[in-house]
Amino acid sequence: MPIPMREWIKVKADVAIIGGGIAGLAAGISLLQNGLKVAVVEDGGSRKAASWINAGTIALQNKVPQIQDICLAAIRVWAELDQNLNGATHYMRAGGHRVACNDDQIEALHQRLVELKSHGVDCEIVEGPEVRKRTPWFSQDVLATSYCQYDGMASPLRTRMALMNAFARLGGLRIASHVQAVESANKTTRLVTSDSHVVEANYVIIAAGAWNTEVSRMFGRPIRTDLKVNILSVTERTSQFMKGSVTTHAGGKFTLKQFANGSCILGGGYSGVGSLENNVADIDIHELQKNLQAQCEVVPGLESLLLVRTWAGFSETAFSFRPVLDSIDDDARVWIILTGDIGFTLGPLFGRMAADAICGHATPRFKNSLRLSENV
């Protein structure tokens, strides 16, 4: 749509990135390292996006098998990212336990074991009394666990701050606003923002998470995603008792981990309420109670801890649990990143791959599996 005339602050960049979360910042850093000028446009005031509202889980066992190779590659990138940022993400890979509390869930563990081993990932299933010997913090309700050494975690807040600092050090420009209109002509895209910026760029990366549908519509190719409202809780600090491991549930009920400072972070499959229209994400008290009950039934030691904070925020859920990295225009100048609700695990990898696509670098063998479907 035409941009109305007024006093604008004009910015020229090689690449404009819409969305300043994990994926967007990772893409920006890679592009800057390749000598390109980059501007990130994001509405940074609400802190309701998934890069702020997630439990920091970086794992294999709680992902669908169709994207196993992608997740393995993403975990390797996380290790490199943390090293490059001098440990600022607090990434730790101490392994993870996936718990089963009934026969169906035990069967699911065994099926997952077969799938992981087919990709060269060693896992181990522990059943019966041996569960308490190895993981004494689990209750008698836990009938079996599977252990995978690739499961790990990082601090979402520290990761995003470290990426923002690295982006700024490399000379990246961050515009704290949101895109209101888009105009494309002569292989140049102009983004007009709510704070009177006009950003002109040769390439655009859309990494707006829950707002991807809204943003892609401005480019004439609305990409459908569904909205999820995450609920996250943090406890008071306590002594270390989970040995740095990640806990996930075979029924998809929750994720649990304990950070280095002793706080436990409780996330998982129970949703809050809200909508993008009014930019409100809130806690559903009944769903929160279910989440806390499920976690305490598995780890009784949580019952005596005080909750310091519980909050809610938005994330996207990609169709068919299939992430996407693809161009949405004929000239391959506008790229979109869809990582669904596993964006924290995939974000650094997808950001790097988006940058590689623009720079003309080689991409991993699974790149073709990330293309948009014709009916999306």
JSON list of N, CA and C in Angstrom, two decimals, residues 20-91:
[
{"chain": "A", "resi": 20, "resn": "GLY", "atom": "N", "xyz": [12.33, -9.17, 16.70]},
{"chain": "A", "resi": 20, "resn": "GLY", "atom": "CA", "xyz": [13.63, -9.17, 17.37]},
{"chain": "A", "resi": 20, "resn": "GLY", "atom": "C", "xyz": [13.73, -10.23, 18.44]},
{"chain": "A", "resi": 21, "resn": "GLY", "atom": "N", "xyz": [13.18, -11.41, 18.18]},
{"chain": "A", "resi": 21, "resn": "GLY", "atom": "CA", "xyz": [13.34, -12.52, 19.10]},
{"chain": "A", "resi": 21, "resn": "GLY", "atom": "C", "xyz": [14.60, -13.31, 18.81]},
{"chain": "A", "resi": 22, "resn": "ILE", "atom": "N", "xyz": [14.64, -14.56, 19.26]},
{"chain": "A", "resi": 22, "resn": "ILE", "atom": "CA", "xyz": [15.83, -15.38, 19.11]},
{"chain": "A", "resi": 22, "resn": "ILE", "atom": "C", "xyz": [16.20, -15.56, 17.64]},
{"chain": "A", "resi": 23, "resn": "ALA", "atom": "N", "xyz": [15.22, -15.94, 16.81]},
{"chain": "A", "resi": 23, "resn": "ALA", "atom": "CA", "xyz": [15.50, -16.20, 15.40]},
{"chain": "A", "resi": 23, "resn": "ALA", "atom": "C", "xyz": [15.90, -14.92, 14.67]},
{"chain": "A", "resi": 24, "resn": "GLY", "atom": "N", "xyz": [15.16, -13.83, 14.90]},
{"chain": "A", "resi": 24, "resn": "GLY", "atom": "CA", "xyz": [15.47, -12.59, 14.22]},
{"chain": "A", "resi": 24, "resn": "GLY", "atom": "C", "xyz": [16.84, -12.04, 14.55]},
{"chain": "A", "resi": 25, "resn": "LEU", "atom": "N", "xyz": [17.19, -12.06, 15.83]},
{"chain": "A", "resi": 25, "resn": "LEU", "atom": "CA", "xyz": [18.50, -11.56, 16.24]},
{"chain": "A", "resi": 25, "resn": "LEU", "atom": "C", "xyz": [19.62, -12.47, 15.75]},
{"chain": "A", "resi": 26, "resn": "ALA", "atom": "N", "xyz": [19.41, -13.78, 15.78]},
{"chain": "A", "resi": 26, "resn": "ALA", "atom": "CA", "xyz": [20.43, -14.71, 15.27]},
{"chain": "A", "resi": 26, "resn": "ALA", "atom": "C", "xyz": [20.67, -14.46, 13.78]},
{"chain": "A", "resi": 27, "resn": "ALA", "atom": "N", "xyz": [19.59, -14.23, 13.03]},
{"chain": "A", "resi": 27, "resn": "ALA", "atom": "CA", "xyz": [19.74, -13.90, 11.61]},
{"chain": "A", "resi": 27, "resn": "ALA", "atom": "C", "xyz": [20.51, -12.60, 11.45]},
{"chain": "A", "resi": 28, "resn": "GLY", "atom": "N", "xyz": [20.16, -11.59, 12.24]},
{"chain": "A", "resi": 28, "resn": "GLY", "atom": "CA", "xyz": [20.82, -10.30, 12.14]},
{"chain": "A", "resi": 28, "resn": "GLY", "atom": "C", "xyz": [22.30, -10.39, 12.42]},
{"chain": "A", "resi": 29, "resn": "ILE", "atom": "N", "xyz": [22.68, -11.14, 13.43]},
{"chain": "A", "resi": 29, "resn": "ILE", "atom": "CA", "xyz": [24.09, -11.28, 13.77]},
{"chain": "A", "resi": 29, "resn": "ILE", "atom": "C", "xyz": [24.85, -11.96, 12.63]},
{"chain": "A", "resi": 30, "resn": "SER", "atom": "N", "xyz": [24.29, -13.02, 12.06]},
{"chain": "A", "resi": 30, "resn": "SER", "atom": "CA", "xyz": [24.95, -13.71, 10.94]},
{"chain": "A", "resi": 30, "resn": "SER", "atom": "C", "xyz": [25.10, -12.79, 9.74]},
{"chain": "A", "resi": 31, "resn": "LEU", "atom": "N", "xyz": [24.08, -12.01, 9.44]},
{"chain": "A", "resi": 31, "resn": "LEU", "atom": "CA", "xyz": [24.15, -11.10, 8.31]},
{"chain": "A", "resi": 31, "resn": "LEU", "atom": "C", "xyz": [25.20, -10.01, 8.54]},
{"chain": "A", "resi": 32, "resn": "LEU", "atom": "N", "xyz": [25.26, -9.46, 9.74]},
{"chain": "A", "resi": 32, "resn": "LEU", "atom": "CA", "xyz": [26.27, -8.46, 10.07]},
{"chain": "A", "resi": 32, "resn": "LEU", "atom": "C", "xyz": [27.68, -9.03, 9.94]},
{"chain": "A", "resi": 33, "resn": "GLN", "atom": "N", "xyz": [27.85, -10.27, 10.37]},
{"chain": "A", "resi": 33, "resn": "GLN", "atom": "CA", "xyz": [29.15, -10.91, 10.26]},
{"chain": "A", "resi": 33, "resn": "GLN", "atom": "C", "xyz": [29.56, -11.14, 8.81]},
{"chain": "A", "resi": 34, "resn": "ASN", "atom": "N", "xyz": [28.57, -11.14, 7.91]},
{"chain": "A", "resi": 34, "resn": "ASN", "atom": "CA", "xyz": [28.85, -11.26, 6.49]},
{"chain": "A", "resi": 34, "resn": "ASN", "atom": "C", "xyz": [28.96, -9.89, 5.80]},
{"chain": "A", "resi": 35, "resn": "GLY", "atom": "N", "xyz": [29.02, -8.82, 6.59]},
{"chain": "A", "resi": 35, "resn": "GLY", "atom": "CA", "xyz": [29.27, -7.50, 6.06]},
{"chain": "A", "resi": 35, "resn": "GLY", "atom": "C", "xyz": [28.06, -6.74, 5.56]},
{"chain": "A", "resi": 36, "resn": "LEU", "atom": "N", "xyz": [26.85, -7.21, 5.87]},
{"chain": "A", "resi": 36, "resn": "LEU", "atom": "CA", "xyz": [25.64, -6.53, 5.44]},
{"chain": "A", "resi": 36, "resn": "LEU", "atom": "C", "xyz": [25.13, -5.57, 6.50]},
{"chain": "A", "resi": 37, "resn": "LYS", "atom": "N", "xyz": [24.42, -4.55, 6.06]},
{"chain": "A", "resi": 37, "resn": "LYS", "atom": "CA", "xyz": [23.80, -3.59, 6.97]},
{"chain": "A", "resi": 37, "resn": "LYS", "atom": "C", "xyz": [22.40, -4.10, 7.32]},
{"chain": "A", "resi": 38, "resn": "VAL", "atom": "N", "xyz": [22.09, -4.16, 8.62]},
{"chain": "A", "resi": 38, "resn": "VAL", "atom": "CA", "xyz": [20.86, -4.82, 9.07]},
{"chain": "A", "resi": 38, "resn": "VAL", "atom": "C", "xyz": [20.10, -3.91, 10.03]},
{"chain": "A", "resi": 39, "resn": "ALA", "atom": "N", "xyz": [18.78, -3.87, 9.83]},
{"chain": "A", "resi": 39, "resn": "ALA", "atom": "CA", "xyz": [17.89, -3.18, 10.76]},
{"chain": "A", "resi": 39, "resn": "ALA", "atom": "C", "xyz": [16.83, -4.17, 11.24]},
{"chain": "A", "resi": 40, "resn": "VAL", "atom": "N", "xyz": [16.66, -4.24, 12.55]},
{"chain": "A", "resi": 40, "resn": "VAL", "atom": "CA", "xyz": [15.62, -5.08, 13.15]},
{"chain": "A", "resi": 40, "resn": "VAL", "atom": "C", "xyz": [14.49, -4.16, 13.63]},
{"chain": "A", "resi": 41, "resn": "VAL", "atom": "N", "xyz": [13.29, -4.48, 13.20]},
{"chain": "A", "resi": 41, "resn": "VAL", "atom": "CA", "xyz": [12.11, -3.73, 13.63]},
{"chain": "A", "resi": 41, "resn": "VAL", "atom": "C", "xyz": [11.29, -4.63, 14.54]},
{"chain": "A", "resi": 42, "resn": "GLU", "atom": "N", "xyz": [11.07, -4.20, 15.75]},
{"chain": "A", "resi": 42, "resn": "GLU", "atom": "CA", "xyz": [10.29, -5.01, 16.69]},
{"chain": "A", "resi": 42, "resn": "GLU", "atom": "C", "xyz": [9.58, -4.11, 17.68]},
{"chain": "A", "resi": 43, "resn": "ASP", "atom": "N", "xyz": [8.41, -4.56, 18.10]},
{"chain": "A", "resi": 43, "resn": "ASP", "atom": "CA", "xyz": [7.69, -3.85, 19.15]},
{"chain": "A", "resi": 43, "resn": "ASP", "atom": "C", "xyz": [8.17, -4.43, 20.47]},
{"chain": "A", "resi": 44, "resn": "GLY", "atom": "N", "xyz": [9.18, -3.81, 21.06]},
{"chain": "A", "resi": 44, "resn": "GLY", "atom": "CA", "xyz": [9.84, -4.38, 22.23]},
{"chain": "A", "resi": 44, "resn": "GLY", "atom": "C", "xyz": [9.23, -4.00, 23.55]},
{"chain": "A", "resi": 45, "resn": "GLY", "atom": "N", "xyz": [8.07, -3.36, 23.54]},
{"chain": "A", "resi": 45, "resn": "GLY", "atom": "CA", "xyz": [7.54, -2.86, 24.79]},
{"chain": "A", "resi": 45, "resn": "GLY", "atom": "C", "xyz": [6.73, -3.85, 25.60]},
{"chain": "A", "resi": 46, "resn": "SER", "atom": "N", "xyz": [6.11, -4.84, 24.90]},
{"chain": "A", "resi": 46, "resn": "SER", "atom": "CA", "xyz": [5.14, -5.68, 25.61]},
{"chain": "A", "resi": 46, "resn": "SER", "atom": "C", "xyz": [5.76, -6.88, 26.31]},
{"chain": "A", "resi": 47, "resn": "ARG", "atom": "N", "xyz": [6.85, -7.42, 25.74]},
{"chain": "A", "resi": 47, "resn": "ARG", "atom": "CA", "xyz": [7.48, -8.64, 26.27]},
{"chain": "A", "resi": 47, "resn": "ARG", "atom": "C", "xyz": [6.46, -9.78, 26.40]},
{"chain": "A", "resi": 48, "resn": "LYS", "atom": "N", "xyz": [5.58, -9.88, 25.41]},
{"chain": "A", "resi": 48, "resn": "LYS", "atom": "CA", "xyz": [4.61, -10.96, 25.41]},
{"chain": "A", "resi": 48, "resn": "LYS", "atom": "C", "xyz": [4.92, -12.00, 24.34]},
{"chain": "A", "resi": 49, "resn": "ALA", "atom": "N", "xyz": [6.07, -11.88, 23.66]},
{"chain": "A", "resi": 49, "resn": "ALA", "atom": "CA", "xyz": [6.40, -12.80, 22.59]},
{"chain": "A", "resi": 49, "resn": "ALA", "atom": "C", "xyz": [7.14, -14.01, 23.14]},
{"chain": "A", "resi": 50, "resn": "ALA", "atom": "N", "xyz": [7.24, -15.05, 22.29]},
{"chain": "A", "resi": 50, "resn": "ALA", "atom": "CA", "xyz": [7.75, -16.34, 22.75]},
{"chain": "A", "resi": 50, "resn": "ALA", "atom": "C", "xyz": [9.19, -16.30, 23.22]},
{"chain": "A", "resi": 51, "resn": "SER", "atom": "N", "xyz": [10.00, -15.40, 22.67]},
{"chain": "A", "resi": 51, "resn": "SER", "atom": "CA", "xyz": [11.40, -15.34, 23.13]},
{"chain": "A", "resi": 51, "resn": "SER", "atom": "C", "xyz": [11.49, -14.87, 24.58]},
{"chain": "A", "resi": 52, "resn": "TRP", "atom": "N", "xyz": [10.46, -14.19, 25.06]},
{"chain": "A", "resi": 52, "resn": "TRP", "atom": "CA", "xyz": [10.40, -13.81, 26.46]},
{"chain": "A", "resi": 52, "resn": "TRP", "atom": "C", "xyz": [9.64, -14.85, 27.28]},
{"chain": "A", "resi": 53, "resn": "ILE", "atom": "N", "xyz": [8.62, -15.46, 26.68]},
{"chain": "A", "resi": 53, "resn": "ILE", "atom": "CA", "xyz": [7.70, -16.33, 27.43]},
{"chain": "A", "resi": 53, "resn": "ILE", "atom": "C", "xyz": [7.92, -17.77, 27.01]},
{"chain": "A", "resi": 54, "resn": "ASN", "atom": "N", "xyz": [8.96, -18.38, 27.49]},
{"chain": "A", "resi": 54, "resn": "ASN", "atom": "CA", "xyz": [9.15, -19.82, 27.29]},
{"chain": "A", "resi": 54, "resn": "ASN", "atom": "C", "xyz": [10.02, -20.33, 28.41]},
{"chain": "A", "resi": 55, "resn": "ALA", "atom": "N", "xyz": [10.06, -21.63, 28.55]},
{"chain": "A", "resi": 55, "resn": "ALA", "atom": "CA", "xyz": [10.73, -22.23, 29.70]},
{"chain": "A", "resi": 55, "resn": "ALA", "atom": "C", "xyz": [12.19, -22.56, 29.45]},
{"chain": "A", "resi": 56, "resn": "GLY", "atom": "N", "xyz": [12.71, -22.24, 28.27]},
{"chain": "A", "resi": 56, "resn": "GLY", "atom": "CA", "xyz": [14.13, -22.44, 28.01]},
{"chain": "A", "resi": 56, "resn": "GLY", "atom": "C", "xyz": [14.54, -23.86, 27.70]},
{"chain": "A", "resi": 57, "resn": "THR", "atom": "N", "xyz": [13.59, -24.70, 27.31]},
{"chain": "A", "resi": 57, "resn": "THR", "atom": "CA", "xyz": [13.90, -26.09, 27.01]},
{"chain": "A", "resi": 57, "resn": "THR", "atom": "C", "xyz": [14.51, -26.23, 25.62]},
{"chain": "A", "resi": 58, "resn": "ILE", "atom": "N", "xyz": [15.63, -26.94, 25.54]},
{"chain": "A", "resi": 58, "resn": "ILE", "atom": "CA", "xyz": [16.29, -27.23, 24.26]},
{"chain": "A", "resi": 58, "resn": "ILE", "atom": "C", "xyz": [16.49, -28.74, 24.24]},
{"chain": "A", "resi": 59, "resn": "ALA", "atom": "N", "xyz": [15.55, -29.45, 23.63]},
{"chain": "A", "resi": 59, "resn": "ALA", "atom": "CA", "xyz": [15.52, -30.90, 23.82]},
{"chain": "A", "resi": 59, "resn": "ALA", "atom": "C", "xyz": [15.10, -31.63, 22.56]},
{"chain": "A", "resi": 60, "resn": "LEU", "atom": "N", "xyz": [15.37, -32.93, 22.54]},
{"chain": "A", "resi": 60, "resn": "LEU", "atom": "CA", "xyz": [14.95, -33.81, 21.46]},
{"chain": "A", "resi": 60, "resn": "LEU", "atom": "C", "xyz": [13.70, -34.62, 21.81]},
{"chain": "A", "resi": 61, "resn": "GLN", "atom": "N", "xyz": [13.62, -35.09, 23.05]},
{"chain": "A", "resi": 61, "resn": "GLN", "atom": "CA", "xyz": [12.60, -36.07, 23.39]},
{"chain": "A", "resi": 61, "resn": "GLN", "atom": "C", "xyz": [11.17, -35.55, 23.28]},
{"chain": "A", "resi": 62, "resn": "ASN", "atom": "N", "xyz": [10.99, -34.24, 23.41]},
{"chain": "A", "resi": 62, "resn": "ASN", "atom": "CA", "xyz": [9.64, -33.69, 23.35]},
{"chain": "A", "resi": 62, "resn": "ASN", "atom": "C", "xyz": [9.31, -33.10, 21.98]},
{"chain": "A", "resi": 63, "resn": "LYS", "atom": "N", "xyz": [10.05, -33.51, 20.95]},
{"chain": "A", "resi": 63, "resn": "LYS", "atom": "CA", "xyz": [9.80, -33.04, 19.58]},
{"chain": "A", "resi": 63, "resn": "LYS", "atom": "C", "xyz": [9.26, -34.20, 18.73]},
{"chain": "A", "resi": 64, "resn": "VAL", "atom": "N", "xyz": [8.49, -33.87, 17.70]},
{"chain": "A", "resi": 64, "resn": "VAL", "atom": "CA", "xyz": [7.94, -34.91, 16.83]},
{"chain": "A", "resi": 64, "resn": "VAL", "atom": "C", "xyz": [9.06, -35.50, 15.98]},
{"chain": "A", "resi": 65, "resn": "PRO", "atom": "N", "xyz": [8.97, -36.79, 15.65]},
{"chain": "A", "resi": 65, "resn": "PRO", "atom": "CA", "xyz": [10.09, -37.45, 14.96]},
{"chain": "A", "resi": 65, "resn": "PRO", "atom": "C", "xyz": [10.36, -36.91, 13.56]},
{"chain": "A", "resi": 66, "resn": "GLN", "atom": "N", "xyz": [9.36, -36.30, 12.92]},
{"chain": "A", "resi": 66, "resn": "GLN", "atom": "CA", "xyz": [9.55, -35.82, 11.55]},
{"chain": "A", "resi": 66, "resn": "GLN", "atom": "C", "xyz": [10.62, -34.73, 11.46]},
{"chain": "A", "resi": 67, "resn": "ILE", "atom": "N", "xyz": [10.92, -34.07, 12.56]},
{"chain": "A", "resi": 67, "resn": "ILE", "atom": "CA", "xyz": [11.91, -32.97, 12.51]},
{"chain": "A", "resi": 67, "resn": "ILE", "atom": "C", "xyz": [13.14, -33.30, 13.37]},
{"chain": "A", "resi": 68, "resn": "GLN", "atom": "N", "xyz": [13.42, -34.60, 13.52]},
{"chain": "A", "resi": 68, "resn": "GLN", "atom": "CA", "xyz": [14.52, -35.00, 14.38]},
{"chain": "A", "resi": 68, "resn": "GLN", "atom": "C", "xyz": [15.87, -34.47, 13.90]},
{"chain": "A", "resi": 69, "resn": "ASP", "atom": "N", "xyz": [16.14, -34.59, 12.59]},
{"chain": "A", "resi": 69, "resn": "ASP", "atom": "CA", "xyz": [17.42, -34.10, 12.06]},
{"chain": "A", "resi": 69, "resn": "ASP", "atom": "C", "xyz": [17.57, -32.60, 12.25]},
{"chain": "A", "resi": 70, "resn": "ILE", "atom": "N", "xyz": [16.45, -31.87, 12.08]},
{"chain": "A", "resi": 70, "resn": "ILE", "atom": "CA", "xyz": [16.48, -30.42, 12.25]},
{"chain": "A", "resi": 70, "resn": "ILE", "atom": "C", "xyz": [16.81, -30.07, 13.69]},
{"chain": "A", "resi": 71, "resn": "CYS", "atom": "N", "xyz": [16.18, -30.77, 14.64]},
{"chain": "A", "resi": 71, "resn": "CYS", "atom": "CA", "xyz": [16.42, -30.48, 16.06]},
{"chain": "A", "resi": 71, "resn": "CYS", "atom": "C", "xyz": [17.84, -30.83, 16.47]},
{"chain": "A", "resi": 72, "resn": "LEU", "atom": "N", "xyz": [18.39, -31.91, 15.93]},
{"chain": "A", "resi": 72, "resn": "LEU", "atom": "CA", "xyz": [19.78, -32.26, 16.22]},
{"chain": "A", "resi": 72, "resn": "LEU", "atom": "C", "xyz": [20.72, -31.16, 15.74]},
{"chain": "A", "resi": 73, "resn": "ALA", "atom": "N", "xyz": [20.47, -30.67, 14.54]},
{"chain": "A", "resi": 73, "resn": "ALA", "atom": "CA", "xyz": [21.29, -29.58, 14.03]},
{"chain": "A", "resi": 73, "resn": "ALA", "atom": "C", "xyz": [21.14, -28.33, 14.88]},
{"chain": "A", "resi": 74, "resn": "ALA", "atom": "N", "xyz": [19.92, -28.06, 15.34]},
{"chain": "A", "resi": 74, "resn": "ALA", "atom": "CA", "xyz": [19.67, -26.88, 16.17]},
{"chain": "A", "resi": 74, "resn": "ALA", "atom": "C", "xyz": [20.41, -26.96, 17.50]},
{"chain": "A", "resi": 75, "resn": "ILE", "atom": "N", "xyz": [20.47, -28.14, 18.08]},
{"chain": "A", "resi": 75, "resn": "ILE", "atom": "CA", "xyz": [21.18, -28.31, 19.35]},
{"chain": "A", "resi": 75, "resn": "ILE", "atom": "C", "xyz": [22.68, -28.06, 19.17]},
{"chain": "A", "resi": 76, "resn": "ARG", "atom": "N", "xyz": [23.23, -28.49, 18.05]},
{"chain": "A", "resi": 76, "resn": "ARG", "atom": "CA", "xyz": [24.65, -28.23, 17.78]},
{"chain": "A", "resi": 76, "resn": "ARG", "atom": "C", "xyz": [24.91, -26.73, 17.64]},
{"chain": "A", "resi": 77, "resn": "VAL", "atom": "N", "xyz": [23.97, -26.03, 17.00]},
{"chain": "A", "resi": 77, "resn": "VAL", "atom": "CA", "xyz": [24.13, -24.58, 16.84]},
{"chain": "A", "resi": 77, "resn": "VAL", "atom": "C", "xyz": [24.05, -23.89, 18.20]},
{"chain": "A", "resi": 78, "resn": "TRP", "atom": "N", "xyz": [23.20, -24.39, 19.10]},
{"chain": "A", "resi": 78, "resn": "TRP", "atom": "CA", "xyz": [23.12, -23.80, 20.44]},
{"chain": "A", "resi": 78, "resn": "TRP", "atom": "C", "xyz": [24.47, -23.86, 21.15]},
{"chain": "A", "resi": 79, "resn": "ALA", "atom": "N", "xyz": [25.16, -24.99, 21.05]},
{"chain": "A", "resi": 79, "resn": "ALA", "atom": "CA", "xyz": [26.47, -25.11, 21.69]},
{"chain": "A", "resi": 79, "resn": "ALA", "atom": "C", "xyz": [27.45, -24.08, 21.12]},
{"chain": "A", "resi": 80, "resn": "GLU", "atom": "N", "xyz": [27.42, -23.91, 19.78]},
{"chain": "A", "resi": 80, "resn": "GLU", "atom": "CA", "xyz": [28.29, -22.92, 19.16]},
{"chain": "A", "resi": 80, "resn": "GLU", "atom": "C", "xyz": [27.91, -21.50, 19.59]},
{"chain": "A", "resi": 81, "resn": "LEU", "atom": "N", "xyz": [26.61, -21.24, 19.63]},
{"chain": "A", "resi": 81, "resn": "LEU", "atom": "CA", "xyz": [26.14, -19.90, 20.01]},
{"chain": "A", "resi": 81, "resn": "LEU", "atom": "C", "xyz": [26.60, -19.54, 21.41]},
{"chain": "A", "resi": 82, "resn": "ASP", "atom": "N", "xyz": [26.43, -20.46, 22.34]},
{"chain": "A", "resi": 82, "resn": "ASP", "atom": "CA", "xyz": [26.83, -20.17, 23.71]},
{"chain": "A", "resi": 82, "resn": "ASP", "atom": "C", "xyz": [28.33, -19.93, 23.81]},
{"chain": "A", "resi": 83, "resn": "GLN", "atom": "N", "xyz": [29.10, -20.70, 23.07]},
{"chain": "A", "resi": 83, "resn": "GLN", "atom": "CA", "xyz": [30.56, -20.49, 23.08]},
{"chain": "A", "resi": 83, "resn": "GLN", "atom": "C", "xyz": [30.91, -19.13, 22.50]},
{"chain": "A", "resi": 84, "resn": "ASN", "atom": "N", "xyz": [30.26, -18.76, 21.39]},
{"chain": "A", "resi": 84, "resn": "ASN", "atom": "CA", "xyz": [30.55, -17.47, 20.76]},
{"chain": "A", "resi": 84, "resn": "ASN", "atom": "C", "xyz": [30.15, -16.29, 21.64]},
{"chain": "A", "resi": 85, "resn": "LEU", "atom": "N", "xyz": [29.15, -16.50, 22.49]},
{"chain": "A", "resi": 85, "resn": "LEU", "atom": "CA", "xyz": [28.69, -15.45, 23.40]},
{"chain": "A", "resi": 85, "resn": "LEU", "atom": "C", "xyz": [29.31, -15.58, 24.79]},
{"chain": "A", "resi": 86, "resn": "ASN", "atom": "N", "xyz": [30.38, -16.35, 24.89]},
{"chain": "A", "resi": 86, "resn": "ASN", "atom": "CA", "xyz": [31.14, -16.50, 26.14]},
{"chain": "A", "resi": 86, "resn": "ASN", "atom": "C", "xyz": [30.27, -16.99, 27.30]},
{"chain": "A", "resi": 87, "resn": "GLY", "atom": "N", "xyz": [29.38, -17.92, 27.00]},
{"chain": "A", "resi": 87, "resn": "GLY", "atom": "CA", "xyz": [28.56, -18.53, 28.04]},
{"chain": "A", "resi": 87, "resn": "GLY", "atom": "C", "xyz": [27.41, -17.68, 28.52]},
{"chain": "A", "resi": 88, "resn": "ALA", "atom": "N", "xyz": [27.12, -16.60, 27.82]},
{"chain": "A", "resi": 88, "resn": "ALA", "atom": "CA", "xyz": [26.10, -15.66, 28.30]},
{"chain": "A", "resi": 88, "resn": "ALA", "atom": "C", "xyz": [24.67, -16.20, 28.24]},
{"chain": "A", "resi": 89, "resn": "THR", "atom": "N", "xyz": [24.44, -17.24, 27.44]},
{"chain": "A", "resi": 89, "resn": "THR", "atom": "CA", "xyz": [23.08, -17.81, 27.35]},
{"chain": "A", "resi": 89, "resn": "THR", "atom": "C", "xyz": [22.78, -18.75, 28.50]},
{"chain": "A", "resi": 90, "resn": "HIS", "atom": "N", "xyz": [23.82, -19.14, 29.26]},
{"chain": "A", "resi": 90, "resn": "HIS", "atom": "CA", "xyz": [23.70, -20.15, 30.31]},
{"chain": "A", "resi": 90, "resn": "HIS", "atom": "C", "xyz": [23.20, -21.49, 29.75]},
{"chain": "A", "resi": 91, "resn": "TYR", "atom": "N", "xyz": [23.60, -21.78, 28.52]},
{"chain": "A", "resi": 91, "resn": "TYR", "atom": "CA", "xyz": [23.24, -23.06, 27.91]},
{"chain": "A", "resi": 91, "resn": "TYR", "atom": "C", "xyz": [23.92, -24.19, 28.65]}
]
